CSV table of C-alpha atoms in Angstrom, one decimal:
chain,number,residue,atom,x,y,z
A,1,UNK,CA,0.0,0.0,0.0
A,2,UNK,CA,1.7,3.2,-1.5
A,3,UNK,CA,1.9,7.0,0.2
A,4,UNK,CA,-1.3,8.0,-1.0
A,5,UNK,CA,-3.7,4.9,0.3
A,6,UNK,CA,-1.8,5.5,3.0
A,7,UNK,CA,-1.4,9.3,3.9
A,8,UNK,CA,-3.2,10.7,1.7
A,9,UNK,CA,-6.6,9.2,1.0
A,10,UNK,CA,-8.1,8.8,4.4
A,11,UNK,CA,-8.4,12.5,5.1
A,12,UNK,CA,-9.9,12.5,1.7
A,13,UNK,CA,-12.1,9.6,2.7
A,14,UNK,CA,-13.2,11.5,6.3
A,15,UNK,CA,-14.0,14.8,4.4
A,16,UNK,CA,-15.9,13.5,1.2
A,17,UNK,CA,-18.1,10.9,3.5
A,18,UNK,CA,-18.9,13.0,6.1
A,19,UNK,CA,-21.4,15.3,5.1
A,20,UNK,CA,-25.0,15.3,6.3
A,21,UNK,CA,-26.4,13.5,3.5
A,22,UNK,CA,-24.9,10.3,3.9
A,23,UNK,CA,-24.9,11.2,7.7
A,24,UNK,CA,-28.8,9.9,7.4
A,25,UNK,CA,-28.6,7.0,5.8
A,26,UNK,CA,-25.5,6.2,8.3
A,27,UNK,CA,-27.9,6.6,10.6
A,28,UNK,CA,-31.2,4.8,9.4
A,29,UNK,CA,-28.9,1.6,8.4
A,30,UNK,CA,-27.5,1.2,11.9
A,31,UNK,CA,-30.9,1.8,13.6
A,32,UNK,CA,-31.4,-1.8,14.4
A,33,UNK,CA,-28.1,-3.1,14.6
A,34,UNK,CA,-28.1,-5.0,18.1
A,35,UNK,CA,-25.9,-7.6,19.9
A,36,UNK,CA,-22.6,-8.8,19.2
A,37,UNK,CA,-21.2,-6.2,16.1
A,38,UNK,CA,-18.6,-6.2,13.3
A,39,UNK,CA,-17.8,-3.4,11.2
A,40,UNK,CA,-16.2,-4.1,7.8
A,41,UNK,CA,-14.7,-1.1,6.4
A,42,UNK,CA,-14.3,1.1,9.3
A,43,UNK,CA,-11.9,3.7,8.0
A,44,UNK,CA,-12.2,6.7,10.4
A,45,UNK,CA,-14.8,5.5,12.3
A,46,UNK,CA,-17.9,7.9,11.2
A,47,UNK,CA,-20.4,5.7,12.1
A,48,UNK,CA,-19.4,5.6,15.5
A,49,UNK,CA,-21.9,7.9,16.7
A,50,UNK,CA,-24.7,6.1,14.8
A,51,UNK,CA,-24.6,2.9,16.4
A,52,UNK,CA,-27.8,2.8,19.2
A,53,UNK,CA,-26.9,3.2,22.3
A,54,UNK,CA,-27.2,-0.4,23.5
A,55,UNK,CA,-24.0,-1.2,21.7
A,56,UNK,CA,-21.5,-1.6,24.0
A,57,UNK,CA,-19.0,-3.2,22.1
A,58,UNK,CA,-17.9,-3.8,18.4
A,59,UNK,CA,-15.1,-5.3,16.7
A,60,UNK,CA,-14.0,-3.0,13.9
A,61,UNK,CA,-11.7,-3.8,10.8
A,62,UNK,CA,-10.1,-1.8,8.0
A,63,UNK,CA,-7.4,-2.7,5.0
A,64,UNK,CA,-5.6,0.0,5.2
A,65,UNK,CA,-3.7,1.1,8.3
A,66,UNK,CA,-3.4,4.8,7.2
A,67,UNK,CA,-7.1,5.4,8.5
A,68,UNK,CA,-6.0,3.9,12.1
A,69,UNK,CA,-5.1,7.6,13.3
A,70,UNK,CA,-8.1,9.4,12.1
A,71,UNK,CA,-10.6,6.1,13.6
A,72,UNK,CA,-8.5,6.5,17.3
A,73,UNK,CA,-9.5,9.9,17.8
A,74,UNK,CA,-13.5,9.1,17.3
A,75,UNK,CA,-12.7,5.6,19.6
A,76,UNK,CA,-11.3,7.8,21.9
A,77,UNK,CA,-14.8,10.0,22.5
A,78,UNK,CA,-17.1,7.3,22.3
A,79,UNK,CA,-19.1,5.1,24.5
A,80,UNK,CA,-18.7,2.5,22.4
A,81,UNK,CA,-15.9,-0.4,23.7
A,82,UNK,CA,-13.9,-0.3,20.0
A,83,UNK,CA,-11.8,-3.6,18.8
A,84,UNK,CA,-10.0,-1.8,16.2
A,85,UNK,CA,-7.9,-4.0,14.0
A,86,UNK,CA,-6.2,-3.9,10.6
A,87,UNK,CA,-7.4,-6.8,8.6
A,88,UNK,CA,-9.0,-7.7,5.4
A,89,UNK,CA,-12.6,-8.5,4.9
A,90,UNK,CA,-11.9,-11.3,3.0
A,91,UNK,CA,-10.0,-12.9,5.5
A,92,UNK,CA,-11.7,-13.1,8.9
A,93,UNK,CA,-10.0,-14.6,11.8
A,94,UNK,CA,-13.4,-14.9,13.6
A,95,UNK,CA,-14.8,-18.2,14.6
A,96,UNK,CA,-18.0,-19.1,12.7
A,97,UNK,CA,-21.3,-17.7,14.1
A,98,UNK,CA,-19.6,-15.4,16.2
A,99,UNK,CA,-21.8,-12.0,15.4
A,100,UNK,CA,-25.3,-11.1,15.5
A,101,UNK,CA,-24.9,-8.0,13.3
A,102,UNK,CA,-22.4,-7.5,10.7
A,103,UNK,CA,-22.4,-3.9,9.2
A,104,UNK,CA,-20.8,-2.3,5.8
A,105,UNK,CA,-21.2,0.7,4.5
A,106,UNK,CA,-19.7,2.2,1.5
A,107,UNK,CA,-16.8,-0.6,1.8
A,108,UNK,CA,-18.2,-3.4,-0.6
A,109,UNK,CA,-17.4,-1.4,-3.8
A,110,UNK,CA,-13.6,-1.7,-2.7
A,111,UNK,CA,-12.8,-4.9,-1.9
A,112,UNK,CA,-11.0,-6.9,-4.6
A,113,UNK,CA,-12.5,-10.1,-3.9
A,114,UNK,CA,-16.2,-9.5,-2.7
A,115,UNK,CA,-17.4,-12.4,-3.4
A,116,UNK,CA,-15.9,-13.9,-0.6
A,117,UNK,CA,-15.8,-10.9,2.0
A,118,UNK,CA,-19.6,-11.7,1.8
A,119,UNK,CA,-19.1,-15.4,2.6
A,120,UNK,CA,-16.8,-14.5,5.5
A,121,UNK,CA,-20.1,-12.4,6.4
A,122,UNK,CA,-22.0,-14.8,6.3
A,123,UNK,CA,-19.9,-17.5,7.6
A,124,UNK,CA,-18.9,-15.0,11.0
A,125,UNK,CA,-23.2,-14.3,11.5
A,126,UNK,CA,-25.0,-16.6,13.8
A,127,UNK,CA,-27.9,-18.4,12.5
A,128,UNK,CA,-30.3,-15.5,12.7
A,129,UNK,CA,-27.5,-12.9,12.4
A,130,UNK,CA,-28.0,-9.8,10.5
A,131,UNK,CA,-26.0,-7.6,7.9
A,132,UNK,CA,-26.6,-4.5,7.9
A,133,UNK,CA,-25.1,-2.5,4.9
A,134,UNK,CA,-25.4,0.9,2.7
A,135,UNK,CA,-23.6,0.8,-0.1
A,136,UNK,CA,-22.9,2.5,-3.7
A,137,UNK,CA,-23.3,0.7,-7.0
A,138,UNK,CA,-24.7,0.1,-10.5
A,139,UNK,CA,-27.6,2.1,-11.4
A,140,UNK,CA,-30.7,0.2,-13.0
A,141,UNK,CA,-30.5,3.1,-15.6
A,142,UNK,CA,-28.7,2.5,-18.5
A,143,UNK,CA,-27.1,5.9,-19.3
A,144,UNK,CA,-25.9,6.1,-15.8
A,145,UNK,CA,-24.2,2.3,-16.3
A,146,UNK,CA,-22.1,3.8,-19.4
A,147,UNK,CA,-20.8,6.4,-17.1
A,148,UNK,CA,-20.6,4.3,-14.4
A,149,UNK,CA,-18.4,2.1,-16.6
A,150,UNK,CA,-16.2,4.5,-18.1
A,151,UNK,CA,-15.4,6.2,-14.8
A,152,UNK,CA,-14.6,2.7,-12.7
A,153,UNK,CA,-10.9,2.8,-14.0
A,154,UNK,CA,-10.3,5.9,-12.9
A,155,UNK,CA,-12.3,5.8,-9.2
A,156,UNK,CA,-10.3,2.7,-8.8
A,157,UNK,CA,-7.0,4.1,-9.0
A,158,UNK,CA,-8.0,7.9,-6.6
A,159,UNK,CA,-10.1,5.8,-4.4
A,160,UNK,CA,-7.9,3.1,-3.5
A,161,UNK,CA,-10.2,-0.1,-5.3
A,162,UNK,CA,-13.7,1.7,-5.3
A,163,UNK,CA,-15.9,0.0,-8.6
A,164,UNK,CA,-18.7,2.3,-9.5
A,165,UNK,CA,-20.7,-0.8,-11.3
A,166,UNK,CA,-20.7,-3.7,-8.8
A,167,UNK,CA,-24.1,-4.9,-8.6
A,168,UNK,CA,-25.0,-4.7,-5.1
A,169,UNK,CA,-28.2,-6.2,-5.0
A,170,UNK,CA,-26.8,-9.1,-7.0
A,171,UNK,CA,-23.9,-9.9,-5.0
A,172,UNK,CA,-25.4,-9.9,-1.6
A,173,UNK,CA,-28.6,-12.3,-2.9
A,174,UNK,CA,-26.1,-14.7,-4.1
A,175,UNK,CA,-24.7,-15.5,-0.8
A,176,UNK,CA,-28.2,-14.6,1.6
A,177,UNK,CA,-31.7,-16.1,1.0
A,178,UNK,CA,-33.8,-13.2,3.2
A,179,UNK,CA,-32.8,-10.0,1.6
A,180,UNK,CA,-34.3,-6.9,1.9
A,181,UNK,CA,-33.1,-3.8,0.0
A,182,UNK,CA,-33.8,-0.4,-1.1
A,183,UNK,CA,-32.5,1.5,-4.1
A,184,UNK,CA,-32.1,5.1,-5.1
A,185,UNK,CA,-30.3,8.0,-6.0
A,186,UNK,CA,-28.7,9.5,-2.7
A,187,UNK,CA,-29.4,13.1,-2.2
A,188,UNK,CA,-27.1,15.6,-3.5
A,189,UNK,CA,-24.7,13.1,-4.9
A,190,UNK,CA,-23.7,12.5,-8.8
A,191,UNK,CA,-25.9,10.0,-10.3
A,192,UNK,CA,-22.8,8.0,-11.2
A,193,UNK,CA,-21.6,7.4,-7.8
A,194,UNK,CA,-24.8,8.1,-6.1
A,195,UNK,CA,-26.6,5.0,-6.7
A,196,UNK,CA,-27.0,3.9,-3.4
A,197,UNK,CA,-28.4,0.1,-1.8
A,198,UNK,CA,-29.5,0.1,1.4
A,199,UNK,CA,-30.4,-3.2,2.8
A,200,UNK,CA,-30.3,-5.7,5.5
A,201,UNK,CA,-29.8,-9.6,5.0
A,202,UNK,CA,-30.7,-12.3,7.4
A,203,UNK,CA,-28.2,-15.8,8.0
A,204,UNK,CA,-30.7,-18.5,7.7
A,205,UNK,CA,-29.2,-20.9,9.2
């Protein structure tokens, strides 16, 4: 991981995500997040204050270490008992059925292989568990997609892996059964990185 992931992008990462907007839907996604908690994708730890206040305790993970002093500082103020580690989502040293919620947001456009960062979700959610998740994706309208396409090289190279076209709703029904999701254009936000998934999937068993 080179200078920029590293020192650069996560004060890019804390300013961009941080605004109001997507402050809501932070908020609305994590509303019924309960019990045991891991957060994939923590980076500087803005949905710290989101989580409900019966949260006492979450294991948090990030790829890239250079976020680590941006998350500490939010840790530091919070309530919230923080297991901060850098780790990759597709490799989870958790047992199985460890968690009842499992949370992502804006993280599953990044990973290289998400395919199985969702089955390390599933694997590391109790029978019953939840994942939570708002993400950005591919838009169901067409003229948007050709954008969407075009710009992926580019996002991927000044956002440190982020795809503009993953098919969200795709990916995560391949790998849950019970999947609930909403789509739409996030307020504010260009359509071609403002198609946003909002969702929660249930572990059947």
């Amino acid at each position: 991981m080179g200078f920029y992931s590293r020192r650069i992008l996560p004060y890019l990462l804390d300013w961009s995500m941080s605004s109001a907007e997507l402050a809501q839907y932070r908020q609305s996604v994590l509303a019924e997040v309960t019990g045991t908690v891991l957060e994939i994708g923590f980076g500087t730890g803005l949905n710290l204050s989101y989580y409900p206040e019966a949260i006492q305790q979450l294991v948090a993970i990030d790829a890239n270490p250079g976020v680590h002093a941006l998350a500490e500082k939010r840790i530091a103020a919070s309530s919230i008992t923080v297991d901060h580690r850098v780790l990759n989502g597709e490799r989870l040293p958790m047992a199985d059925q460890t968690f009842d919620s499992v949370v992502s947001t804006w993280t599953l456009c990044s990973i290289a292989n998400v395919e199985q960062a969702l089955a390390e979700i599933h694997r590391v959610l109790k029978p019953g568990g939840k994942f939570f998740f708002v993400e950005h994706g591919l838009s169901r309208d067409a003229a948007v997609q050709v954008w969407q396409n075009r710009l992926t090289p580019l996002q991927k190279v000044i956002a440190d892996g982020c795809h503009l076209n993953r098919n969200i709703r795709q990916l995560v029904e391949q790998r849950f059964g019970e999947v609930r999701i909403e789509e739409f254009y996030g307020e504010g936000l260009p359509k071609p990185l403002g198609y946003l998934y909002k969702g929660k999937a249930t572990r059947s068993s």
